[in-house]
Amino acid sequence: MYKILNPIVCYSLLVVLALFSTAILAQNKPASKLLLHAARVFDGERIRTDMSVTLKDGVIVTIQPRAQAIAGDDALVMDLGDATIFPGFIELHAHLTYQNVPAEIVLRHGITTIRDLGGPVHAPYGGAGSLRVLTSGPIITAPGGYPIVTMGTENLAVAVADEQEARAAVKQLAGEGAVVIKIALEPGGETGAPWTSHHHGHSHHPSHDTVNAGAHHHAAHGVQQKHAAWPVLSAAVVKAIVDEAHRHDRKVSAHVAESVGVQIALNAGVDEWAHMPCEPVPEVLLKQAVMQQVKIVSTIDTLSKCPGVMRNAALWSALGGELLYGSEIAHPDVPWGINAQELMAMMQTGKLDQLDVIRAATSKAGRHLGLPLLGTLQPSAPADLIAFKGNPLLNLKRLEYPDLVISGGYIIVNQFDAARLFNLSPSK
């Protein structure tokens, strides 16, 4: 004789099975309404204690003290206990497509949005159960310049010879969905730089206290026997790129590594440096960059072998420059997800605290992308969040291994105990 199970028990069993089927959850529709309780919530600006976050239809609905949270009959309740919730992290400098890094690995390790620099251009995609990917498309460079000289052009770079070609390239990239225009101002030869040392040994390209755009020709002659400088876009061409990009509401991000490229970028009004420069940059140029409200994507860990990175980062922060998180995912010695070493390097060199660097990877990054709710846990923000047992701010390495990852309301990773997660009584 078969015994009929209590419907509540049946439902409980189904919920527990769902917990251990996160891959299926990620492929199907998310829970229509999800209420999360946690001891700590970082909302993009500050830590708030004993809070609840409600997600519905792929967005944040409320964030409020737990005592005020009402689940409602249609909500699935997840009580995380002594845990910390953050917005999903934003990686501003990645090379996933070009290096064939699996997007699902990056997502499972806490990055919910990336900006893919170099590679094929696409309109933004993902974000609902998959990694949100924003692209720049191919890097605009001089004929025979970096990265063409080391890696070729296919899906990676486009060469422009004059202002007309530069404007046409920007217009095409913007029309195909690029969210940022990436350019290269790289003469090569910097000590310890991964883009030059692999191919050219450890030759050194000198810096000068006073540099102007025309100094490149003379600087190149000074190191002729060690490194023949790669061609670099002229100031006039870069200015045309910046003007056209701004006409299409796009920022320009420049690969700069030394003073010549930095000066060209400043003269042209480039918005962002894709790296902390590899060689020491004169303080006068860093001050000018701060005044022009340039943003720098950190990549300090990635470029830790460069002689000027730590000094530049420390001086940049002391001058009041804004540092944004970027780890250059796809480099062989960088995690495919959140890079705690990058966060710690930002803290140490820039004299920042834990929340400063978390903001640089969440709310500040979202604002920089022109998506001010991205990287926050505010009403109407995308339901992208990550959570950890305990408090990872006490040990930033924990940030590399999230216990919960939610993308657009879809549960991707769930390492919390089933008995504590699902509260079947909405009244509690």
Coordinates of C-alpha atoms in Angstrom, one line a residue:
M1 CA 0.0 0.0 0.0
Y2 CA 1.3 3.4 -0.9
K3 CA 1.3 6.2 1.7
I4 CA 0.3 9.7 0.5
L5 CA 2.9 12.3 1.6
N6 CA 1.9 15.5 3.2
P7 CA 1.9 18.3 0.4
I8 CA 4.2 20.5 2.6
V9 CA 6.7 17.6 2.8
C10 CA 6.5 17.1 -1.0
Y11 CA 7.1 20.8 -1.6
S12 CA 10.0 20.8 0.8
L13 CA 11.6 17.9 -1.1
L14 CA 11.2 19.7 -4.3
V15 CA 12.8 22.8 -2.9
V16 CA 15.8 20.9 -1.6
L17 CA 16.2 19.2 -5.0
A18 CA 16.1 22.6 -6.7
L19 CA 18.9 23.8 -4.4
F20 CA 21.2 21.2 -5.8
S21 CA 20.2 21.9 -9.4
T22 CA 21.7 25.3 -9.8
A23 CA 22.7 24.6 -13.4
I24 CA 19.0 23.9 -14.2
L25 CA 17.9 27.0 -12.3
A26 CA 20.4 29.1 -14.4
Q27 CA 18.9 27.8 -17.6
N28 CA 15.3 28.3 -16.8
K29 CA 13.4 31.2 -15.4
P30 CA 14.3 32.6 -12.0
A31 CA 12.1 32.6 -9.0
S32 CA 9.5 35.3 -9.6
K33 CA 10.2 36.8 -6.2
L34 CA 13.2 36.1 -3.9
L35 CA 13.8 37.5 -0.4
L36 CA 17.3 37.3 1.0
H37 CA 18.2 37.9 4.7
A38 CA 21.8 38.4 5.7
A39 CA 23.8 39.8 8.7
R40 CA 25.5 42.3 6.4
V41 CA 24.7 43.9 3.0
F42 CA 27.0 46.2 1.0
D43 CA 24.7 48.3 -1.1
G44 CA 27.4 49.8 -3.3
E45 CA 28.3 52.5 -0.9
R46 CA 28.2 51.2 2.7
I47 CA 27.8 48.1 4.8
R48 CA 24.3 47.8 6.4
T49 CA 23.6 45.3 9.1
D50 CA 20.7 42.8 9.6
M51 CA 19.2 43.6 6.2
S52 CA 16.9 42.0 3.6
V53 CA 17.1 42.3 -0.2
T54 CA 14.1 41.5 -2.4
L55 CA 14.5 40.5 -6.0
K56 CA 11.7 40.2 -8.5
D57 CA 11.7 39.8 -12.3
G58 CA 15.5 40.2 -12.6
V59 CA 15.8 43.5 -10.6
I60 CA 16.2 44.6 -7.0
V61 CA 12.9 45.7 -5.6
T62 CA 13.8 46.6 -2.0
I63 CA 16.7 46.7 0.4
Q64 CA 15.5 47.3 4.0
P65 CA 16.0 46.3 7.6
R66 CA 15.0 42.7 8.2
A67 CA 12.4 43.7 10.7
Q68 CA 10.5 45.6 8.0
A69 CA 10.7 42.9 5.3
I70 CA 7.5 41.2 4.3
A71 CA 7.9 38.1 2.1
G72 CA 4.4 37.7 0.8
D73 CA 2.8 34.5 -0.4
D74 CA 4.7 34.5 -3.7
A75 CA 8.2 34.9 -2.3
L76 CA 11.0 32.3 -1.9
V77 CA 12.9 33.2 1.3
M78 CA 16.6 32.6 1.7
D79 CA 18.0 33.2 5.2
L80 CA 21.8 33.4 4.8
G81 CA 22.4 34.0 8.5
D82 CA 25.9 35.2 9.3
A83 CA 26.7 36.2 5.7
T84 CA 27.6 39.2 3.6
I85 CA 25.9 40.2 0.4
F86 CA 27.6 42.4 -2.3
P87 CA 26.6 43.5 -5.7
G88 CA 28.2 41.4 -8.4
F89 CA 31.7 42.7 -9.3
I90 CA 32.5 44.5 -12.5
E91 CA 35.7 43.8 -14.4
L92 CA 36.7 46.7 -16.6
H93 CA 39.6 45.2 -18.3
A94 CA 39.2 41.6 -19.7
H95 CA 40.2 39.7 -22.8
L96 CA 37.8 36.8 -22.6
T97 CA 36.9 36.3 -26.2
Y98 CA 40.4 36.7 -27.6
Q99 CA 41.9 34.3 -25.1
N100 CA 38.9 31.9 -25.1
V101 CA 38.3 32.1 -21.3
P102 CA 34.9 30.4 -20.4
A103 CA 32.4 33.1 -19.4
E104 CA 30.7 30.7 -17.0
I105 CA 33.8 30.2 -14.9
V106 CA 34.2 34.0 -14.5
L107 CA 30.6 34.3 -13.5
R108 CA 30.8 31.5 -10.9
H109 CA 33.8 33.3 -9.3
G110 CA 31.9 36.6 -8.6
I111 CA 32.3 38.7 -11.7
T112 CA 28.8 39.4 -13.1
T113 CA 29.8 42.1 -15.7
I114 CA 32.9 42.4 -17.8
R115 CA 34.1 44.9 -20.3
D116 CA 35.9 42.9 -23.0
L117 CA 38.7 45.0 -24.6
G118 CA 40.0 43.8 -27.9
G119 CA 38.3 41.1 -29.9
P120 CA 35.1 41.0 -31.9
V121 CA 32.6 43.8 -31.3
H122 CA 29.0 42.9 -30.2
A123 CA 26.1 44.8 -28.7
P124 CA 26.0 44.2 -24.9
Y125 CA 24.6 40.8 -24.1
G126 CA 24.0 38.5 -21.1
G127 CA 23.0 39.4 -17.6
A128 CA 20.1 37.1 -17.1
G129 CA 21.7 33.9 -15.9
S130 CA 24.9 34.5 -17.8
L131 CA 27.9 36.9 -17.7
R132 CA 27.0 40.4 -18.8
V133 CA 29.5 41.3 -21.5
L134 CA 30.2 44.7 -22.9
T135 CA 32.7 45.1 -25.7
S136 CA 35.1 47.6 -27.2
G137 CA 35.7 45.7 -30.4
P138 CA 39.2 45.8 -32.1
I139 CA 41.8 48.2 -30.7
I140 CA 42.5 51.2 -32.8
T141 CA 46.2 51.7 -33.5
A142 CA 48.7 53.0 -35.9
P143 CA 49.7 50.9 -39.0
G144 CA 52.2 48.4 -37.7
G145 CA 51.7 49.5 -34.1
Y146 CA 50.8 47.5 -31.0
P147 CA 49.1 45.0 -30.8
I148 CA 49.5 44.3 -34.5
V149 CA 53.3 44.1 -34.2
T150 CA 53.0 41.2 -31.7
M151 CA 49.6 39.5 -32.3
G152 CA 48.3 40.6 -35.7
T153 CA 45.0 42.2 -36.5
E154 CA 42.3 39.4 -36.7
N155 CA 39.5 40.4 -34.4
L156 CA 42.0 42.3 -32.3
A157 CA 43.1 45.5 -33.9
V158 CA 42.3 48.0 -36.7
A159 CA 44.9 50.3 -38.1
V160 CA 44.1 53.9 -39.0
A161 CA 46.5 56.1 -41.0
D162 CA 44.7 59.5 -40.7
E163 CA 41.9 61.4 -39.1
Q164 CA 39.3 60.4 -41.7
E165 CA 40.0 56.7 -41.2
A166 CA 40.0 57.2 -37.4
R167 CA 36.5 58.8 -37.4
A168 CA 35.2 56.1 -39.7
A169 CA 36.5 53.3 -37.4
V170 CA 34.9 54.9 -34.4
K171 CA 31.6 55.3 -36.1
Q172 CA 31.6 51.7 -37.3
L173 CA 32.5 50.3 -33.8
A174 CA 29.9 52.5 -32.1
G175 CA 27.3 51.4 -34.6
E176 CA 28.1 47.7 -34.0
G177 CA 27.6 48.0 -30.2
A178 CA 31.0 49.0 -28.7
V179 CA 30.4 50.6 -25.3
V180 CA 34.0 52.1 -25.3
I181 CA 36.6 52.9 -27.9
K182 CA 40.0 51.3 -27.1
I183 CA 43.2 52.7 -28.6
A184 CA 46.8 51.8 -28.2
L185 CA 49.6 54.4 -27.6
E186 CA 52.4 51.9 -27.0
P187 CA 55.9 52.4 -28.3
G188 CA 57.0 49.2 -26.6
G189 CA 60.2 48.3 -24.7
E190 CA 59.1 49.0 -21.1
T191 CA 60.9 46.9 -18.5
G192 CA 58.7 44.1 -17.1
A193 CA 55.7 44.8 -19.4
P194 CA 54.0 41.5 -20.4
W195 CA 53.2 42.9 -23.9
T196 CA 56.9 43.6 -24.7
S197 CA 59.1 41.4 -22.4
H198 CA 57.8 38.2 -23.9
H199 CA 58.7 39.3 -27.4
H200 CA 61.5 41.7 -26.8
G201 CA 63.3 40.8 -23.6
H202 CA 63.5 43.4 -20.9
S203 CA 64.6 46.5 -22.8
H204 CA 63.8 49.9 -21.3
H205 CA 62.1 52.8 -22.9
P206 CA 63.1 56.0 -21.0
S207 CA 60.8 58.6 -19.4
H208 CA 61.4 62.3 -19.2
D209 CA 60.3 65.0 -16.7
T210 CA 59.0 67.1 -19.6
V211 CA 57.5 65.3 -22.5
N212 CA 55.4 66.4 -25.4
A213 CA 53.7 64.6 -28.3
G214 CA 56.6 65.3 -30.6
A215 CA 59.2 63.8 -28.3
H216 CA 58.4 60.3 -29.4
H217 CA 60.7 60.5 -32.4
H218 CA 63.7 61.6 -30.3
A219 CA 63.0 59.1 -27.5
A220 CA 62.9 56.3 -30.0
H221 CA 66.4 57.2 -31.3
G222 CA 67.7 57.0 -27.7
V223 CA 67.0 53.3 -27.4
Q224 CA 67.5 52.3 -31.0
Q225 CA 70.0 49.6 -30.1
K226 CA 67.7 47.9 -27.6
H227 CA 64.2 48.4 -29.1
A228 CA 63.0 50.0 -32.3
A229 CA 59.9 51.9 -31.1
W230 CA 56.6 50.8 -32.5
P231 CA 54.5 53.3 -34.5
V232 CA 52.1 55.3 -32.3
L233 CA 49.0 57.2 -33.3
S234 CA 49.6 60.9 -33.7
A235 CA 48.0 63.5 -31.4
A236 CA 45.8 64.7 -34.3
V237 CA 44.5 61.2 -35.0
V238 CA 43.8 60.6 -31.3
K239 CA 42.0 63.9 -31.0
A240 CA 39.8 62.9 -34.0
I241 CA 39.0 59.5 -32.3
V242 CA 38.1 61.2 -29.0
D243 CA 35.9 63.8 -30.8
E244 CA 34.1 61.2 -32.8
A245 CA 33.7 58.9 -29.8
H246 CA 32.2 61.7 -27.7
R247 CA 29.8 62.5 -30.6
H248 CA 28.5 58.9 -30.2
D249 CA 28.4 59.1 -26.4
R250 CA 31.4 56.8 -26.0
K251 CA 34.4 57.1 -23.8
V252 CA 38.0 56.5 -25.1
S253 CA 40.2 54.1 -23.2
A254 CA 43.9 54.3 -24.0
H255 CA 46.6 51.6 -23.5
V256 CA 49.4 53.8 -22.2
A257 CA 52.5 52.6 -20.4
E258 CA 55.0 55.5 -20.4
S259 CA 55.2 59.3 -20.7
V260 CA 55.0 59.7 -24.5
G261 CA 51.7 57.9 -24.7
V262 CA 50.4 59.6 -21.6
Q263 CA 51.1 63.0 -23.1
I264 CA 49.4 62.2 -26.3
A265 CA 46.4 60.9 -24.4
L266 CA 46.2 64.1 -22.3
N267 CA 46.5 66.4 -25.2
A268 CA 43.7 64.7 -27.0
G269 CA 41.3 64.5 -24.0
V270 CA 41.3 60.7 -23.6
D271 CA 38.8 59.7 -20.8
E272 CA 40.5 56.6 -19.3
W273 CA 43.9 54.8 -19.1
A274 CA 43.3 51.1 -19.5
H275 CA 46.4 50.4 -17.3
M276 CA 48.3 52.0 -14.5
P277 CA 51.4 53.1 -16.6
C278 CA 54.3 50.6 -16.5
E279 CA 57.1 53.2 -16.3
P280 CA 57.3 56.1 -13.9
V281 CA 55.2 59.0 -15.1
P282 CA 56.2 62.6 -14.2
E283 CA 54.1 64.0 -11.4
V284 CA 53.1 67.0 -13.6
L285 CA 51.4 64.7 -16.1
L286 CA 49.6 62.8 -13.3
K287 CA 48.4 66.1 -11.9
Q288 CA 47.2 67.1 -15.4
A289 CA 45.3 63.8 -15.7
V290 CA 43.6 64.4 -12.3
M291 CA 42.6 67.9 -13.4
Q292 CA 41.1 66.4 -16.6
Q293 CA 39.2 63.8 -14.6
V294 CA 40.9 60.9 -16.3
K295 CA 40.1 57.5 -14.7
I296 CA 42.7 54.8 -14.4
V297 CA 41.9 51.0 -14.5
S298 CA 44.2 49.5 -11.9
T299 CA 45.8 46.3 -13.3
I300 CA 48.4 46.7 -10.6
D301 CA 48.8 43.0 -9.9
T302 CA 49.0 42.2 -13.6
L303 CA 51.8 44.7 -14.2
S304 CA 53.6 44.2 -10.8
K305 CA 56.9 43.5 -12.6
C306 CA 56.9 47.0 -14.1
P307 CA 59.2 49.4 -12.3
G308 CA 56.8 52.4 -12.2
V309 CA 53.4 50.8 -11.4
M310 CA 53.5 50.9 -7.6
R311 CA 55.0 54.4 -7.5
N312 CA 52.5 55.7 -10.1
A313 CA 49.5 54.2 -8.2
A314 CA 50.6 55.7 -4.9
L315 CA 51.2 59.1 -6.4
W316 CA 47.9 58.9 -8.4
S317 CA 45.9 58.3 -5.2
A318 CA 47.8 60.9 -3.3
L319 CA 46.9 63.5 -6.0
G320 CA 43.2 62.5 -5.7
G321 CA 43.0 60.5 -8.9
E322 CA 40.2 57.9 -9.2
L323 CA 41.2 54.3 -9.5
L324 CA 38.8 51.7 -10.9
Y325 CA 39.1 47.9 -10.6
G326 CA 40.5 45.9 -13.4
S327 CA 42.5 42.7 -13.3
E328 CA 43.0 41.9 -17.0
I329 CA 41.3 38.5 -16.8
A330 CA 42.9 36.1 -19.3
H331 CA 46.5 36.9 -18.4
P332 CA 48.0 33.6 -17.3
D333 CA 48.7 34.5 -13.7
V334 CA 45.4 36.3 -13.0
P335 CA 42.3 34.5 -11.5
W336 CA 39.3 33.9 -13.8
G337 CA 37.1 35.9 -11.5
I338 CA 37.5 38.3 -8.6
N339 CA 41.3 38.9 -8.0
A340 CA 41.9 39.5 -4.3
Q341 CA 45.5 40.3 -5.0
E342 CA 44.5 43.2 -7.2
L343 CA 42.2 44.5 -4.5
M344 CA 45.0 44.3 -1.9
A345 CA 47.5 45.9 -4.2
M346 CA 45.0 48.8 -4.7
M347 CA 44.7 49.1 -0.9
Q348 CA 48.4 49.0 -0.3
T349 CA 49.6 51.4 -3.1
G350 CA 46.7 53.8 -3.0
K351 CA 46.2 53.8 0.8
L352 CA 42.6 52.8 0.3
D353 CA 40.5 50.8 2.7
Q354 CA 38.4 47.6 2.0
L355 CA 35.2 49.5 1.1
D356 CA 37.1 51.9 -1.2
V357 CA 38.3 49.0 -3.4
I358 CA 35.0 47.3 -3.3
R359 CA 33.3 50.5 -4.5
A360 CA 35.9 50.6 -7.3
A361 CA 34.7 47.2 -8.5
T362 CA 31.0 47.8 -8.1
S363 CA 29.2 51.2 -7.8
K364 CA 32.0 53.4 -9.2
A365 CA 32.6 51.0 -12.1
G366 CA 28.9 51.1 -12.9
R367 CA 28.8 54.9 -12.9
H368 CA 31.9 54.9 -15.1
L369 CA 30.1 52.7 -17.6
G370 CA 27.2 55.1 -17.7
L371 CA 25.0 52.5 -15.9
P372 CA 24.7 54.1 -12.4
L373 CA 22.5 51.4 -10.9
L374 CA 24.8 48.6 -12.1
G375 CA 27.1 47.6 -9.2
T376 CA 24.6 48.6 -6.6
L377 CA 21.8 47.0 -4.6
Q378 CA 19.2 49.7 -5.0
P379 CA 15.6 49.5 -6.2
S380 CA 15.5 48.9 -10.0
A381 CA 19.2 47.8 -10.1
P382 CA 19.9 44.5 -12.0
A383 CA 19.5 41.6 -9.6
D384 CA 23.3 40.7 -9.8
L385 CA 24.7 39.8 -6.4
I386 CA 27.2 37.6 -4.7
A387 CA 27.2 36.4 -1.1
F388 CA 29.7 34.9 1.3
K389 CA 29.5 33.0 4.6
G390 CA 30.9 35.2 7.3
N391 CA 32.6 38.5 6.5
P392 CA 35.1 38.4 3.6
L393 CA 36.3 41.9 4.4
L394 CA 38.3 40.3 7.2
N395 CA 40.1 38.2 4.5
L396 CA 39.8 39.5 1.0
K397 CA 40.9 36.1 -0.5
R398 CA 37.5 34.8 0.4
L399 CA 36.1 37.1 -2.3
E400 CA 37.5 34.8 -5.0
Y401 CA 35.1 32.0 -3.9
P402 CA 31.5 33.2 -3.6
D403 CA 29.0 31.0 -1.8
L404 CA 26.1 32.5 -3.7
V405 CA 26.1 34.0 -7.2
I406 CA 22.9 35.5 -8.7
S407 CA 22.8 36.9 -12.2
G408 CA 19.7 38.8 -13.2
G409 CA 17.7 36.9 -10.6
Y410 CA 19.0 33.5 -11.7
I411 CA 20.8 31.4 -9.1
I412 CA 24.2 30.3 -10.6
V413 CA 26.0 29.2 -7.4
N414 CA 24.5 28.2 -4.1
Q415 CA 26.7 26.8 -1.3
F416 CA 24.4 27.6 1.6
D417 CA 22.7 24.9 3.7
A418 CA 19.3 24.0 2.3
A419 CA 17.7 23.8 5.7
R420 CA 18.5 27.4 6.4
L421 CA 17.8 28.8 2.9
F422 CA 14.3 28.0 2.3
N423 CA 11.7 29.3 4.7
L424 CA 8.4 27.8 3.7
S425 CA 6.4 30.0 6.1
P426 CA 6.0 33.4 4.5
S427 CA 4.7 34.9 7.7
K428 CA 8.1 34.5 9.4

